[in-house]
Amino acid sequence: MNFLKAEWKNLALFNYEVDAKLLEKYLPAGTEIDIWNNKCYVSLVGFMFKNTKVLGLKVPFHVDFEEVNLRFYVKRFESGEWKRGVVFIKEIVPKSAITFIANALYQEHYETQKMRHQIIENENTNTFIYQWKNEKKWNTIKLETKNVLTQIEVDSEADFITEHYFGYTKIDEETTFEYEVQHPRWEQLEVLNHTIDIDFEKTYGKDFGFLQHTQPTSVFMAKGSRITVKNKRKLQAIPVLEEMY
């Protein structure tokens, strides 16, 4: 049985170029940093979960909710091909049951915070706002976009950011959980303006406090789709294959 089925909608993606060495201690065994045009990225992503089913069941009051996460990009070589995936530094949701299930079953890094969102639709533009409360401060990410959907160009930066279909979780120095996320290619809305008002250090720790004063390299809005998260599998004591390099 699939672990989770849902819709991921209106994904606001703020992408920052960082030194790959920053991410080494977070890197799961058997993976390596995935680079695009010699750039290493972390992304701040806000989006909506819709019509969520866990193990085939809708949990009352846990069907539609916000998530904001900080993630980076990895790849793993298996059976003659590269798998491209993401690793989460932290995932913030407003539902404690979601946090409990994800952390207990997947050893993810979920955290429960008070959250809210808003979508403002105008004739030619849309505005998307995601907020979460850290102590007394409301952290905010906001995007204004055109309201016409366009294709994400293959091999573009937006394609790199959105086309990762596996999740990897570092359990310890030798053990990694892998799970597959299935969804069709996404379309995007052109971003016109963006606003970020976040306490990065308080939210994500000292390693990422410098993002407080860093402008994103790029900002995208993906419309999203239905998604399926497959059950996890354990990868243990994965050797590095020297012939790949």
Coordinates of C-alpha atoms in Angstrom, one line a residue:
M1 CA 0.0 0.0 0.0
N2 CA 1.2 3.6 -0.7
F3 CA 2.1 5.5 2.4
L4 CA 0.4 8.8 1.3
K5 CA -1.7 10.2 -1.4
A6 CA -2.5 13.9 -1.7
E7 CA -2.4 17.0 -3.9
W8 CA 0.5 19.4 -3.6
K9 CA -0.8 22.8 -4.8
N10 CA 0.7 26.2 -5.3
L11 CA 4.4 25.5 -4.5
A12 CA 6.3 28.7 -3.8
L13 CA 10.0 27.8 -4.3
F14 CA 12.8 30.2 -3.1
N15 CA 16.2 28.9 -4.2
Y16 CA 19.5 29.9 -2.7
E17 CA 23.0 29.0 -3.9
V18 CA 25.1 27.8 -1.0
D19 CA 28.5 26.2 -0.4
A20 CA 28.1 22.4 -0.7
K21 CA 30.4 21.9 2.3
L22 CA 27.6 23.4 4.5
L23 CA 25.4 20.3 3.6
E24 CA 27.9 17.5 4.1
K25 CA 26.9 16.7 7.7
Y26 CA 23.2 16.4 6.5
L27 CA 24.0 14.2 3.6
P28 CA 22.5 10.7 3.8
A29 CA 24.8 7.7 3.2
G30 CA 24.8 6.6 -0.4
T31 CA 23.9 9.9 -1.8
E32 CA 25.8 12.9 -3.1
I33 CA 25.0 16.6 -3.7
D34 CA 23.1 17.2 -6.9
I35 CA 24.5 20.2 -8.7
W36 CA 23.0 22.3 -11.5
N37 CA 25.3 24.5 -13.6
N38 CA 28.0 24.3 -10.9
K39 CA 25.5 25.6 -8.3
C40 CA 24.5 23.9 -5.1
Y41 CA 21.0 24.8 -3.9
V42 CA 18.9 24.9 -0.8
S43 CA 15.2 25.7 -1.4
L44 CA 12.6 27.2 1.0
V45 CA 9.3 25.8 -0.2
G46 CA 5.7 26.7 0.9
F47 CA 2.7 24.8 -0.4
M48 CA -0.7 23.3 0.3
F49 CA -1.5 19.7 1.1
K50 CA -5.0 18.9 -0.2
N51 CA -7.2 15.8 0.0
T52 CA -4.6 14.0 2.0
K53 CA -4.9 10.3 2.7
V54 CA -2.4 8.4 4.9
L55 CA -2.4 4.6 4.3
G56 CA -5.6 5.0 2.3
L57 CA -7.5 6.9 5.0
K58 CA -8.5 10.5 5.4
V59 CA -7.7 11.6 9.0
P60 CA -10.4 14.1 10.2
F61 CA -9.0 17.7 10.4
H62 CA -5.8 16.5 8.7
V63 CA -6.9 16.6 5.0
D64 CA -6.0 20.1 3.9
F65 CA -3.1 22.0 5.5
E66 CA 0.0 24.1 4.8
E67 CA 3.6 23.0 4.8
V68 CA 6.8 25.0 4.6
N69 CA 10.1 23.2 4.3
L70 CA 13.8 23.8 3.8
R71 CA 15.5 21.2 1.5
F72 CA 18.5 20.4 -0.6
Y73 CA 19.1 18.2 -3.6
V74 CA 20.9 14.9 -3.9
K75 CA 21.4 12.0 -6.3
R76 CA 22.0 8.3 -5.9
F77 CA 23.4 5.8 -8.4
E78 CA 21.6 2.5 -8.6
S79 CA 21.1 -0.1 -11.3
G80 CA 23.0 1.8 -13.9
E81 CA 21.1 5.1 -13.5
W82 CA 20.9 8.2 -11.3
K83 CA 18.0 8.7 -8.9
R84 CA 17.5 12.4 -8.1
G85 CA 16.0 13.3 -4.7
V86 CA 15.7 15.8 -1.9
V87 CA 16.8 15.9 1.7
F88 CA 14.8 17.9 4.2
I89 CA 16.4 20.1 6.9
K90 CA 13.0 20.8 8.5
E91 CA 9.3 20.5 7.5
I92 CA 6.8 22.8 9.3
V93 CA 3.1 21.8 9.4
P94 CA 0.2 22.9 11.6
K95 CA -1.0 19.4 12.5
S96 CA 0.7 17.5 15.4
A97 CA -0.6 14.2 14.1
I98 CA 1.2 14.7 10.8
T99 CA 4.4 15.6 12.7
F100 CA 4.1 12.5 14.9
I101 CA 3.5 10.1 12.0
A102 CA 6.3 11.5 9.8
N103 CA 8.8 11.6 12.5
A104 CA 7.9 8.2 14.0
L105 CA 7.6 6.2 10.8
Y106 CA 10.0 8.0 8.5
Q107 CA 12.4 9.7 11.0
E108 CA 11.8 12.9 9.2
H109 CA 12.3 16.4 10.7
Y110 CA 8.8 17.7 11.0
E111 CA 7.8 20.4 13.5
T112 CA 4.4 21.7 14.4
Q113 CA 3.7 25.4 14.3
K114 CA 0.6 27.6 14.0
M115 CA 0.2 28.3 10.3
R116 CA -2.0 30.2 7.8
H117 CA -2.2 31.0 4.1
Q118 CA -4.0 33.3 1.7
I119 CA -4.6 33.3 -2.0
I120 CA -5.6 36.6 -3.6
E121 CA -6.9 36.3 -7.2
N122 CA -7.1 39.3 -9.4
E123 CA -7.8 39.7 -13.1
N124 CA -4.3 39.2 -14.3
T125 CA -2.3 38.2 -11.2
N126 CA -2.5 36.0 -8.2
T127 CA -0.8 36.5 -4.8
F128 CA 0.1 33.5 -2.6
I129 CA 1.0 34.0 1.1
Y130 CA 2.3 31.3 3.5
Q131 CA 2.9 32.1 7.2
W132 CA 4.0 30.3 10.3
K133 CA 4.4 31.5 13.9
N134 CA 7.7 31.0 15.7
E135 CA 7.2 32.1 19.3
K136 CA 5.6 35.6 18.8
K137 CA 6.8 36.3 15.3
W138 CA 4.8 35.5 12.1
N139 CA 7.2 34.4 9.4
T140 CA 6.0 35.2 5.9
I141 CA 6.7 34.2 2.3
K142 CA 4.7 36.0 -0.4
L143 CA 4.6 35.7 -4.2
E144 CA 2.8 37.7 -6.8
T145 CA 2.5 35.9 -10.1
K146 CA 0.8 36.1 -13.5
N147 CA -2.2 33.9 -13.7
V148 CA -1.4 32.1 -16.9
L149 CA 0.2 28.6 -16.7
T150 CA 3.3 27.8 -18.7
Q151 CA 5.4 24.7 -19.3
I152 CA 8.6 24.2 -17.3
E153 CA 11.3 24.0 -19.9
V154 CA 13.3 20.8 -19.8
D155 CA 16.9 21.2 -18.4
S156 CA 16.1 24.6 -17.1
E157 CA 16.8 25.8 -13.5
A158 CA 13.0 25.4 -12.7
D159 CA 13.2 21.9 -14.1
F160 CA 16.1 21.0 -11.9
I161 CA 14.3 22.3 -8.8
T162 CA 11.0 20.6 -9.4
E163 CA 12.1 17.3 -11.0
H164 CA 13.3 15.3 -8.1
Y165 CA 11.3 12.2 -7.4
F166 CA 12.9 10.6 -4.3
G167 CA 13.2 11.5 -0.7
Y168 CA 16.3 10.5 1.4
T169 CA 16.5 10.6 5.1
K170 CA 19.7 10.3 7.1
I171 CA 19.2 7.9 10.0
D172 CA 22.8 7.5 11.0
E173 CA 26.2 7.6 9.2
E174 CA 25.5 4.3 7.5
T175 CA 21.7 4.0 7.2
T176 CA 19.4 5.9 4.9
F177 CA 15.7 5.7 4.2
E178 CA 14.6 6.2 0.6
Y179 CA 11.0 6.8 -0.6
E180 CA 9.6 7.6 -4.0
V181 CA 7.3 10.5 -4.8
Q182 CA 5.3 10.1 -8.0
H183 CA 3.7 13.0 -9.8
P184 CA 3.4 14.3 -13.4
R185 CA 5.6 17.2 -14.7
W186 CA 4.4 20.5 -13.2
E187 CA 3.5 23.7 -14.9
Q188 CA 4.5 27.2 -13.5
L189 CA 3.2 30.7 -13.0
E190 CA 5.6 33.5 -13.8
V191 CA 6.7 35.3 -10.7
L192 CA 6.4 39.1 -10.7
N193 CA 7.3 40.0 -7.1
H194 CA 8.3 38.2 -3.9
T195 CA 8.6 39.1 -0.2
I196 CA 10.5 37.1 2.5
D197 CA 10.2 38.0 6.2
I198 CA 11.7 35.0 8.1
D199 CA 13.9 34.5 11.1
F200 CA 16.1 31.9 9.4
E201 CA 18.3 31.1 12.4
K202 CA 15.5 30.7 14.8
T203 CA 13.6 28.5 12.3
Y204 CA 16.4 26.4 10.8
G205 CA 19.4 26.8 13.1
K206 CA 22.7 28.6 13.0
D207 CA 23.9 26.8 9.9
F208 CA 21.3 28.6 7.9
G209 CA 21.1 31.9 9.7
F210 CA 23.1 33.6 6.9
L211 CA 20.1 33.2 4.6
Q212 CA 18.6 36.0 6.6
H213 CA 20.7 38.4 4.5
T214 CA 20.9 36.5 1.3
Q215 CA 18.8 37.1 -1.8
P216 CA 17.4 34.0 -3.5
T217 CA 19.1 33.1 -6.7
S218 CA 15.7 32.3 -8.2
V219 CA 12.0 32.2 -7.3
F220 CA 9.4 29.9 -8.9
M221 CA 5.7 29.1 -8.4
A222 CA 4.7 25.6 -9.5
K223 CA 1.0 24.8 -9.8
G224 CA 1.5 21.3 -8.4
S225 CA -0.6 18.1 -8.9
R226 CA -1.7 14.9 -7.3
I227 CA 1.2 13.0 -5.7
T228 CA 1.8 9.6 -4.3
V229 CA 4.4 8.8 -1.7
K230 CA 5.5 5.1 -1.7
N231 CA 6.5 3.2 1.4
K232 CA 10.1 3.7 2.5
R233 CA 12.9 1.3 2.2
K234 CA 16.2 1.1 4.2
L235 CA 19.5 1.5 2.4
Q236 CA 22.4 0.4 4.6
A237 CA 26.2 0.3 4.3
I238 CA 26.0 1.6 0.8
P239 CA 29.5 1.5 -0.8
V240 CA 30.8 4.4 -2.9
L241 CA 31.3 3.2 -6.5
E242 CA 34.7 4.6 -7.6
E243 CA 34.1 3.8 -11.2
M244 CA 31.3 6.3 -11.4
Y245 CA 33.8 9.2 -11.1

